[in-house]
Structures are given as C-alpha cells and as structure tokens.
mmCIF file of C-alpha atoms in Angstrom:
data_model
loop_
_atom_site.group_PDB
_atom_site.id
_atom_site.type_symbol
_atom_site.label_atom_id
_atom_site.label_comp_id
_atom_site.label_asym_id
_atom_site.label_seq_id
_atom_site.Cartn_x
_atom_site.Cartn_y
_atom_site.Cartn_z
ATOM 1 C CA UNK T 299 -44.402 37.465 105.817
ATOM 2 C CA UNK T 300 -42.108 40.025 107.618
ATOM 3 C CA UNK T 301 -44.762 42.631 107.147
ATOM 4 C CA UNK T 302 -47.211 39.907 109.332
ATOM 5 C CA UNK T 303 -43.739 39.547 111.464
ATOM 6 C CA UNK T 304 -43.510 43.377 112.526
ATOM 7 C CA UNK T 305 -47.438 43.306 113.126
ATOM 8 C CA UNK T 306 -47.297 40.802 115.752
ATOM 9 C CA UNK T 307 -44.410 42.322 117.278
ATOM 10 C CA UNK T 308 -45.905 45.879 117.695
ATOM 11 C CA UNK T 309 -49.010 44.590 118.785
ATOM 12 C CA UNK T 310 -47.488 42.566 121.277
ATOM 13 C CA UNK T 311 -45.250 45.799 122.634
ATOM 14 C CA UNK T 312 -48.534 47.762 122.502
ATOM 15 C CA UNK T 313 -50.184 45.244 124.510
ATOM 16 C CA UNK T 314 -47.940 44.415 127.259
ATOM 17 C CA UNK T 315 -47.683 48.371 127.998
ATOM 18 C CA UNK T 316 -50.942 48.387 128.142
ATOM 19 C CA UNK T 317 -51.151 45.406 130.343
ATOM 20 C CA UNK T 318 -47.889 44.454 131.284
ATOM 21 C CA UNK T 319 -45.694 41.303 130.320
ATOM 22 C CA UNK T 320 -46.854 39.166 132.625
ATOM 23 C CA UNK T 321 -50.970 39.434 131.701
ATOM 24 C CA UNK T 322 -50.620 39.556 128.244
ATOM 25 C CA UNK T 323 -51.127 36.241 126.596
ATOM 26 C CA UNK T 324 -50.334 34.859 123.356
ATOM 27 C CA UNK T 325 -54.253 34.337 122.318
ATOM 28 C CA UNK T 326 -54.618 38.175 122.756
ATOM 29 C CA UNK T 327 -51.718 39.519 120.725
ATOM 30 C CA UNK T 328 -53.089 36.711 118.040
ATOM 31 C CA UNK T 329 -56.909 38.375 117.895
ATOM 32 C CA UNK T 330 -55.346 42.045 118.152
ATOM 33 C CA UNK T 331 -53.084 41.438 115.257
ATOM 34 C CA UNK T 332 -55.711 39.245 113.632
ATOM 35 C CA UNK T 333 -53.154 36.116 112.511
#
C-alpha cells in the first residue's frame, strides 16, 4: 500500500510540473500511475 502511496504522489508532482497545479486533474494522475 505505501509503495502504491509514493506512486501516486510522484506521479502527481511529475504531472503538475509538467502541467501545472491547476490543469492537472485527479483522472490523469489515476491513468499515469495506473490505480
């Protein structure tokens, strides 16, 4: 579970620098970390 945990949070950072905070949603973070 925290290994799932710490996947979802660095895809998350990795997205919103891509894209910024504000366009990133929670769907895409979802399909990028694949949870």
């Amino acid at each position: 579970m925290e290994r799932t945990r710490q996947l979802i949070a660095d895809t998350a950072l990795e997205l919103f620098s891509r894209h910024g905070f504000d366009h990133t949603t929670i769907e895409q973070v979802a399909a990028a970390a694949e949870v």
